[in-house]
Amino acid sequence: MSKFMQGNSKRILVPGGAGYIGSHTCVELLNRGYTPVIVDNFVNSSMAAIDRICQITGANDVPVIEADIRDTDAMIYALREHECEAVIHFAGLKAVGESTANPLDYYSNNVQGSLSLLDAMKQTGVGHIVFSSSATVYGTPVSLPYTEDHPLAPTNPYGMTKYAV
């Protein structure tokens, strides 16, 4: 276990924390004594997820900031205001078919959004990040199950944005 993860009550910025995987991660963070600071633009998610996080964990003070990950100033504010020490990044558009129809939206949100977040982290001195990728970066499987050394060959804009980040 890293030195960082040994201490509890640390604040972790969770962009996309109101989404499916992000909200489950927030529950686990709370159950382990961490404070997730959720940043979400609620395009692919709902405030109902925040209510469920609180209901499941008994928390009543989970910080939520409605902002787009592409807004570097908002990311800087969230990191500084809540004294976050790390980021677990789930924010992004995620539908393969939609990415083919709207590839520029996917590159803007997923790639530029991640760059904005990384810039905010650099400006605030936050040096720890976990990035949630996708098996789509592997493309058509050469073998199953996928392993991390599987060749990378995304076949759609969504997978390409995850690969780019």
XYZ file of N, CA, C and O in Angstrom, residues 15-134:
480
model
N -14.167 13.483 -10.197
C -14.920 13.943 -11.366
C -15.714 12.775 -11.940
O -15.186 11.674 -12.100
N -16.988 13.008 -12.211
C -17.852 11.920 -12.661
C -18.359 11.076 -11.509
O -18.845 9.963 -11.709
N -18.307 11.598 -10.310
C -18.696 10.851 -9.117
C -20.178 10.566 -9.000
O -20.583 9.750 -8.177
N -21.002 11.196 -9.830
C -22.441 10.913 -9.799
C -22.837 9.869 -10.839
O -23.999 9.507 -10.932
N -21.871 9.382 -11.601
C -22.141 8.325 -12.570
C -22.150 6.967 -11.899
O -21.919 6.841 -10.688
N -22.372 5.938 -12.682
C -22.522 4.588 -12.128
C -21.257 4.126 -11.398
O -21.293 3.817 -10.206
N -20.133 4.076 -12.094
C -18.903 3.589 -11.465
C -18.397 4.602 -10.439
O -17.955 4.235 -9.350
N -18.497 5.889 -10.769
C -18.052 6.923 -9.841
C -18.815 6.894 -8.526
O -18.223 7.023 -7.452
N -20.122 6.706 -8.590
C -20.917 6.697 -7.354
C -20.583 5.467 -6.496
O -20.517 5.567 -5.271
N -20.351 4.325 -7.132
C -19.946 3.141 -6.373
C -18.589 3.357 -5.718
O -18.364 2.934 -4.578
N -17.701 4.031 -6.416
C -16.383 4.331 -5.850
C -16.529 5.277 -4.661
O -15.850 5.105 -3.645
N -17.419 6.257 -4.768
C -17.643 7.186 -3.648
C -18.152 6.454 -2.418
O -17.738 6.761 -1.291
N -19.025 5.481 -2.608
C -19.496 4.669 -1.480
C -18.318 3.968 -0.824
O -18.175 3.987 0.410
N -17.454 3.368 -1.621
C -16.293 2.656 -1.068
C -15.332 3.616 -0.376
O -14.770 3.287 0.675
N -15.120 4.798 -0.948
C -14.256 5.789 -0.293
C -14.815 6.171 1.069
O -14.082 6.203 2.062
N -16.094 6.470 1.123
C -16.728 6.849 2.394
C -16.637 5.709 3.411
O -16.339 5.947 4.585
N -16.866 4.494 2.959
C -16.798 3.340 3.863
C -15.393 3.113 4.414
O -15.233 2.449 5.433
N -14.394 3.672 3.754
C -13.012 3.517 4.202
C -12.462 4.782 4.872
O -11.276 4.890 5.116
N -13.352 5.738 5.137
C -12.947 6.918 5.879
C -12.445 8.085 5.039
O -11.969 9.070 5.592
N -12.537 7.979 3.733
C -12.132 9.088 2.863
C -13.329 9.985 2.595
O -14.480 9.575 2.759
N -13.070 11.215 2.179
C -14.131 12.134 1.806
C -14.067 12.380 0.308
O -13.154 13.059 -0.171
N -15.024 11.838 -0.452
C -15.046 12.150 -1.879
C -15.623 13.543 -2.089
O -16.578 13.934 -1.421
N -15.001 14.291 -2.981
C -15.520 15.588 -3.408
C -15.968 15.375 -4.844
O -15.143 15.232 -5.746
N -17.275 15.301 -5.037
C -17.833 14.945 -6.332
C -17.944 16.183 -7.219
O -18.492 17.203 -6.809
N -17.401 16.055 -8.431
C -17.564 17.080 -9.459
C -18.252 16.402 -10.630
O -17.779 15.372 -11.114
N -19.364 16.951 -11.058
C -20.110 16.340 -12.154
C -20.907 17.419 -12.868
O -21.384 18.358 -12.225
N -21.054 17.279 -14.192
C -21.913 18.216 -14.926
C -23.312 17.637 -15.125
O -24.172 18.289 -15.692
N -23.545 16.421 -14.673
C -24.833 15.740 -14.689
C -25.402 15.535 -16.096
O -26.601 15.413 -16.269
N -24.515 15.428 -17.087
C -24.945 15.106 -18.446
C -25.275 13.617 -18.552
O -26.250 13.239 -19.184
N -24.444 12.770 -17.942
C -24.633 11.313 -17.974
C -24.999 10.755 -16.607
O -24.776 9.581 -16.342
N -25.486 11.598 -15.720
C -25.712 11.161 -14.344
C -26.872 11.941 -13.741
O -27.492 12.747 -14.410
N -27.100 11.703 -12.462
C -28.241 12.328 -11.802
C -27.913 12.629 -10.345
O -27.149 11.899 -9.711
N -28.527 13.681 -9.815
C -28.390 13.985 -8.393
C -28.940 12.845 -7.531
O -28.555 12.704 -6.381
N -29.807 12.028 -8.104
C -30.335 10.888 -7.350
C -29.200 9.965 -6.906
O -29.289 9.334 -5.836
N -28.141 9.884 -7.686
C -26.992 9.053 -7.305
C -26.346 9.586 -6.031
O -25.903 8.798 -5.181
N -26.310 10.889 -5.886
C -25.733 11.498 -4.678
C -26.598 11.137 -3.470
O -26.079 10.774 -2.408
N -27.907 11.228 -3.646
C -28.819 10.853 -2.565
C -28.608 9.399 -2.151
O -28.603 9.072 -0.962
N -28.397 8.515 -3.132
C -28.184 7.092 -2.836
C -26.857 6.881 -2.111
O -26.770 6.058 -1.200
N -25.810 7.616 -2.516
C -24.517 7.515 -1.831
C -24.703 7.830 -0.348
O -24.228 7.101 0.519
N -25.419 8.913 -0.082
C -25.652 9.330 1.307
C -26.510 8.313 2.056
O -26.241 7.991 3.217
N -27.528 7.806 1.380
C -28.416 6.828 2.011
C -27.659 5.544 2.350
O -27.794 5.005 3.445
N -26.856 5.063 1.436
C -26.117 3.810 1.638
C -25.080 3.943 2.745
O -24.903 3.034 3.553
N -24.389 5.088 2.792
C -23.265 5.245 3.727
C -23.632 5.960 5.017
O -22.845 5.954 5.962
N -24.789 6.615 5.039
C -25.162 7.411 6.209
C -24.505 8.785 6.221
O -24.668 9.542 7.179
N -23.775 9.113 5.173
C -23.128 10.431 5.084
C -24.181 11.493 4.788
O -25.164 11.236 4.104
N -23.969 12.674 5.333
C -24.903 13.761 5.036
C -24.185 15.022 4.585
O -24.805 16.071 4.447
N -22.898 14.919 4.356
C -22.156 16.118 3.994
C -21.161 15.863 2.864
O -20.044 16.346 2.889
N -21.565 15.082 1.872
C -20.698 14.817 0.730
C -20.674 16.065 -0.152
O -21.708 16.485 -0.655
N -19.501 16.670 -0.328
C -19.432 17.867 -1.172
C -19.708 17.524 -2.635
O -19.172 16.547 -3.162
N -20.556 18.331 -3.271
C -20.896 18.157 -4.677
C -20.742 19.505 -5.369
O -21.291 20.520 -4.915
N -19.993 19.509 -6.456
C -19.802 20.717 -7.257
C -20.306 20.418 -8.663
O -19.817 19.479 -9.305
N -21.294 21.174 -9.113
C -21.777 21.002 -10.475
C -20.883 21.821 -11.394
O -20.897 23.054 -11.369
N -20.062 21.112 -12.163
C -19.120 21.776 -13.066
C -18.699 20.795 -14.149
O -18.780 19.580 -13.968
N -18.233 21.352 -15.245
C -17.729 20.564 -16.358
C -16.228 20.389 -16.198
O -15.516 21.351 -15.870
N -15.736 19.201 -16.435
C -14.317 18.904 -16.269
C -13.443 19.769 -17.186
O -12.278 19.996 -16.911
N -14.014 20.268 -18.273
C -13.247 21.126 -19.189
C -13.017 22.519 -18.632
O -12.238 23.285 -19.181
N -13.667 22.849 -17.539
C -13.525 24.161 -16.903
C -12.362 24.091 -15.907
O -12.530 23.729 -14.749
N -11.179 24.448 -16.384
C -9.976 24.340 -15.559
C -10.109 25.141 -14.279
O -9.707 24.674 -13.205
N -10.676 26.350 -14.361
C -10.839 27.167 -13.157
C -11.732 26.482 -12.127
O -11.462 26.544 -10.923
N -12.779 25.813 -12.580
C -13.660 25.095 -11.653
C -12.916 23.924 -11.015
O -13.103 23.635 -9.826
N -12.068 23.265 -11.780
C -11.295 22.149 -11.226
C -10.276 22.662 -10.205
O -10.088 22.057 -9.143
N -9.649 23.796 -10.506
C -8.707 24.399 -9.553
C -9.448 24.764 -8.268
O -8.984 24.478 -7.161
N -10.610 25.388 -8.414
C -11.416 25.758 -7.249
C -11.740 24.525 -6.406
O -11.567 24.521 -5.183
N -12.214 23.467 -7.056
C -12.604 22.256 -6.319
C -11.414 21.663 -5.573
O -11.535 21.296 -4.399
N -10.277 21.582 -6.232
C -9.084 21.009 -5.596
C -8.611 21.855 -4.420
O -8.279 21.320 -3.361
N -8.604 23.174 -4.609
C -8.113 24.064 -3.541
C -9.116 24.207 -2.408
O -8.763 24.098 -1.235
N -10.364 24.496 -2.760
C -11.399 24.758 -1.746
C -11.575 23.571 -0.808
O -11.800 23.747 0.382
N -11.460 22.384 -1.359
C -11.697 21.180 -0.553
C -10.402 20.472 -0.153
O -10.456 19.387 0.430
N -9.280 21.110 -0.447
C -7.969 20.586 -0.065
C -7.801 19.113 -0.451
O -7.371 18.279 0.348
N -8.144 18.810 -1.704
C -8.034 17.439 -2.204
C -6.570 17.059 -2.362
O -5.742 17.874 -2.758
N -6.298 15.811 -2.046
C -4.929 15.308 -2.127
C -4.733 14.324 -3.270
O -3.604 13.911 -3.542
N -5.819 13.948 -3.932
C -5.741 13.011 -5.042
C -7.013 13.131 -5.872
O -7.987 13.771 -5.456
N -6.988 12.495 -7.032
C -8.123 12.502 -7.958
C -8.377 11.072 -8.426
O -7.437 10.331 -8.721
N -9.643 10.694 -8.473
C -10.057 9.465 -9.148
C -11.009 9.924 -10.254
O -12.111 10.391 -9.978
N -10.557 9.805 -11.495
C -11.184 10.449 -12.654
C -12.104 9.503 -13.427
O -11.640 8.567 -14.065
N -13.415 9.763 -13.338
C -14.419 8.996 -14.069
C -15.182 9.844 -15.077
O -16.034 9.318 -15.794
N -14.944 11.141 -15.117
C -15.741 12.028 -15.968
C -15.485 11.734 -17.437
O -14.345 11.633 -17.862
N -16.550 11.608 -18.190
C -16.391 11.403 -19.623
C -17.665 10.899 -20.259
O -18.519 10.311 -19.609
N -17.748 11.153 -21.543
C -18.821 10.567 -22.331
C -18.430 9.125 -22.613
O -17.246 8.810 -22.748
N -19.429 8.221 -22.735
C -19.080 6.805 -22.699
C -19.822 5.895 -23.666
O -19.692 4.678 -23.561
N -20.567 6.386 -24.615
C -21.326 5.513 -25.505
C -20.609 5.349 -26.844
O -20.380 6.325 -27.556
N -20.265 4.122 -27.177
C -19.508 3.851 -28.390
C -20.234 4.365 -29.626
O -19.654 5.071 -30.455
N -21.515 4.020 -29.788
C -22.278 4.450 -30.962
C -22.361 5.960 -31.073
O -22.180 6.537 -32.152
N -22.632 6.603 -29.944
C -22.717 8.061 -29.923
C -21.368 8.690 -30.281
O -21.316 9.722 -30.947
N -20.271 8.053 -29.877
C -18.948 8.605 -30.185
C -18.678 8.595 -31.684
O -17.979 9.464 -32.195
N -19.253 7.631 -32.380
C -19.095 7.565 -33.837
C -19.909 8.663 -34.506
O -19.467 9.266 -35.478
N -21.068 8.950 -33.955
C -21.923 10.005 -34.505
C -21.415 11.397 -34.150
O -21.599 12.342 -34.924
N -20.784 11.541 -32.963
C -20.343 12.852 -32.474
C -18.896 12.797 -31.976
O -18.634 13.089 -30.807
N -17.944 12.462 -32.841
C -16.569 12.278 -32.361
C -15.953 13.543 -31.774
O -15.188 13.455 -30.800
N -16.281 14.702 -32.288
C -15.685 15.931 -31.752
C -16.134 16.184 -30.319
O -15.343 16.662 -29.500
N -17.380 15.857 -30.002
C -17.860 15.996 -28.629
C -17.055 15.086 -27.695
O -16.717 15.473 -26.579
N -16.766 13.886 -28.160
C -16.019 12.931 -27.346
C -14.577 13.374 -27.133
O -14.052 13.281 -26.029
N -13.929 13.875 -28.186
C -12.565 14.370 -28.012
C -12.540 15.590 -27.108
O -11.665 15.717 -26.253
N -13.508 16.480 -27.269
C -13.564 17.673 -26.425
C -13.744 17.294 -24.963
O -12.999 17.746 -24.089
N -14.739 16.465 -24.694
C -15.043 16.117 -23.311
C -13.980 15.201 -22.708
O -13.460 15.481 -21.630
N -13.663 14.118 -23.376
C -12.805 13.107 -22.774
C -11.330 13.477 -22.794
O -10.634 13.273 -21.795
N -10.845 14.011 -23.904
C -9.422 14.342 -23.990
C -9.165 15.738 -23.427
O -8.356 15.906 -22.509
N -9.857 16.749 -23.956
C -9.625 18.108 -23.448
C -10.015 18.224 -21.978
O -9.347 18.897 -21.203
N -11.088 17.542 -21.588
C -11.477 17.558 -20.178
C -10.387 16.984 -19.282
O -10.072 17.542 -18.235
N -9.794 15.887 -19.712
C -8.708 15.288 -18.923
C -7.502 16.210 -18.873
O -6.852 16.341 -17.822
N -7.194 16.865 -19.990
C -6.072 17.817 -20.004
C -6.346 18.990 -19.070
O -5.438 19.449 -18.362
N -7.584 19.475 -19.043
C -7.943 20.558 -18.127
C -7.781 20.123 -16.676
O -7.259 20.872 -15.843
N -8.224 18.911 -16.384
C -8.083 18.371 -15.028
C -6.606 18.249 -14.652
O -6.193 18.651 -13.559
N -5.798 17.707 -15.553
C -4.362 17.564 -15.278
C -3.698 18.922 -15.086
O -2.827 19.077 -14.224
N -4.116 19.914 -15.865
C -3.586 21.271 -15.703
C -3.946 21.809 -14.323
O -3.107 22.384 -13.621
N -5.190 21.610 -13.912
C -5.620 22.065 -12.585
C -4.824 21.359 -11.488
O -4.418 21.985 -10.500
N -4.582 20.080 -11.667
C -3.792 19.331 -10.685
C -2.375 19.891 -10.605
O -1.830 20.063 -9.518
N -1.798 20.182 -11.757
C -0.442 20.744 -11.783
C -0.409 22.088 -11.059
O 0.483 22.340 -10.240
N -1.405 22.937 -11.342
C -1.443 24.275 -10.733
C -1.669 24.234 -9.223
O -1.294 25.171 -8.520
N -2.291 23.171 -8.733
C -2.585 23.076 -7.297
C -1.646 22.113 -6.564
O -1.792 21.916 -5.356
N -0.728 21.505 -7.280
C 0.235 20.611 -6.651
C -0.314 19.250 -6.267
O 0.281 18.552 -5.444
N -1.439 18.855 -6.851
C -2.004 17.536 -6.577
C -1.341 16.548 -7.534
O -1.473 16.682 -8.752
N -0.642 15.576 -6.988
C 0.162 14.697 -7.819
C -0.283 13.254 -7.908
O 0.439 12.425 -8.447
N -1.470 12.930 -7.400
C -1.950 11.542 -7.423
C -3.244 11.473 -8.227
O -4.185 12.220 -7.947
N -3.283 10.556 -9.212
C -4.502 10.376 -10.000
C -4.690 8.903 -10.347
O -3.724 8.184 -10.601
N -5.948 8.480 -10.319
C -6.359 7.200 -10.857
C -7.292 7.543 -12.013
O -8.259 8.291 -11.828
N -6.987 7.019 -13.198
C -7.790 7.292 -14.390
C -8.570 6.046 -14.765
O -7.992 4.974 -14.920
N -9.868 6.188 -14.909
C -10.713 5.075 -15.308
C -10.751 5.005 -16.823
O -11.288 5.886 -17.486
N -10.169 3.957 -17.361
C -10.150 3.781 -18.804
C -11.255 2.824 -19.219
O -12.304 2.778 -18.587
N -11.027 2.049 -20.255
C -12.043 1.146 -20.774
C -11.370 0.049 -21.575
O -10.326 0.271 -22.195
